Amino acid sequence: HRDLHSFPTRRSSDLTVSAADGKKSDIMGVTVHSVSGSLISKTSMKELRKCEISLGGSPPGIYFVHIILTSGTTVHKIIKY
């Protein structure tokens, strides 16, 4: 989805999810799952355009960020070192 951004913040244990600048957010929520499928984090965004998710208590590994949109869901893979 071109109007979404997900990227690590300065602290490697945080992840930021945001709608593109100037775009109305159609993000309903964000979930983060471990590679084994365990739910790590669940955030409701509703009218928000940006949220930060902390993975500080999670071990290094592969995680899947599910961004729930009004039009469907998109998934981003992230690697925490």
Short mmCIF file of C-alpha atoms in Angstrom, two decimals:
data_model
loop_
_atom_site.label_atom_id
_atom_site.label_comp_id
_atom_site.label_asym_id
_atom_site.label_seq_id
_atom_site.Cartn_x
_atom_site.Cartn_y
_atom_site.Cartn_z
CA HIS A 1 0.00 0.00 0.00
CA ARG A 2 1.70 3.20 -1.16
CA ASP A 3 0.07 5.49 1.39
CA LEU A 4 1.47 3.62 4.43
CA HIS A 5 4.83 3.71 6.10
CA SER A 6 6.27 1.36 8.71
CA PHE A 7 9.79 1.90 9.94
CA PRO A 8 11.95 1.45 13.03
CA THR A 9 12.47 4.49 15.21
CA ARG A 10 15.79 5.66 16.63
CA ARG A 11 15.45 3.12 19.40
CA SER A 12 15.61 -0.26 17.69
CA SER A 13 12.88 -1.68 19.93
CA ASP A 14 10.20 0.71 18.61
CA LEU A 15 8.28 0.65 15.34
CA THR A 16 6.31 3.54 13.86
CA VAL A 17 3.30 3.02 11.58
CA SER A 18 1.87 6.07 9.84
CA ALA A 19 -0.30 7.21 6.95
CA ALA A 20 1.44 9.20 4.23
CA ASP A 21 1.70 12.96 4.79
CA GLY A 22 -1.46 14.80 3.87
CA LYS A 23 -3.47 11.61 3.42
CA LYS A 24 -6.58 10.80 5.41
CA SER A 25 -5.84 7.73 7.47
CA ASP A 26 -7.82 4.60 6.65
CA ILE A 27 -5.84 2.62 9.22
CA MET A 28 -8.17 0.95 11.71
CA GLY A 29 -5.55 -0.86 13.77
CA VAL A 30 -2.19 -2.58 13.89
CA THR A 31 -1.23 -6.01 15.23
CA VAL A 32 2.25 -7.47 15.57
CA HIS A 33 2.78 -11.24 15.51
CA SER A 34 5.89 -13.33 16.08
CA VAL A 35 7.02 -15.75 13.39
CA SER A 36 5.30 -18.52 15.42
CA GLY A 37 1.98 -16.62 15.23
CA SER A 38 1.85 -15.32 18.82
CA LEU A 39 0.20 -11.92 19.24
CA ILE A 40 2.83 -9.45 20.49
CA SER A 41 0.92 -6.16 20.25
CA LYS A 42 -2.52 -4.88 19.25
CA THR A 43 -3.24 -1.18 18.71
CA SER A 44 -6.46 0.52 17.65
CA MET A 45 -5.74 3.62 15.58
CA LYS A 46 -9.19 4.79 14.42
CA GLU A 47 -8.63 8.47 13.58
CA LEU A 48 -4.89 8.50 14.32
CA ARG A 49 -2.40 8.96 11.49
CA LYS A 50 0.60 7.60 13.38
CA CYS A 51 1.38 5.21 16.24
CA GLU A 52 4.52 3.85 17.89
CA ILE A 53 4.70 0.23 18.94
CA SER A 54 7.31 -0.96 21.40
CA LEU A 55 8.96 -4.33 20.86
CA GLY A 56 11.30 -3.71 23.81
CA GLY A 57 10.12 -6.77 25.74
CA SER A 58 10.33 -9.05 22.71
CA PRO A 59 13.42 -11.06 21.79
CA PRO A 60 15.30 -10.52 18.51
CA GLY A 61 13.65 -12.24 15.58
CA ILE A 62 11.20 -11.91 12.71
CA TYR A 63 7.86 -10.20 13.27
CA PHE A 64 4.86 -9.54 11.05
CA VAL A 65 3.08 -6.20 11.29
CA HIS A 66 -0.55 -6.48 10.15
CA ILE A 67 -1.94 -3.06 9.24
CA ILE A 68 -5.72 -3.26 9.22
CA LEU A 69 -7.27 -0.83 6.75
CA THR A 70 -10.86 0.00 5.91
CA SER A 71 -10.19 -1.69 2.54
CA GLY A 72 -8.36 -4.80 3.83
CA THR A 73 -5.12 -5.78 5.54
CA THR A 74 -1.50 -5.36 4.51
CA VAL A 75 1.41 -7.20 6.14
CA HIS A 76 5.00 -5.99 6.60
CA LYS A 77 7.84 -8.23 7.76
CA ILE A 78 10.33 -6.70 10.18
CA ILE A 79 13.49 -8.09 11.74
CA LYS A 80 14.45 -7.06 15.26
CA TYR A 81 18.16 -7.37 16.03
#
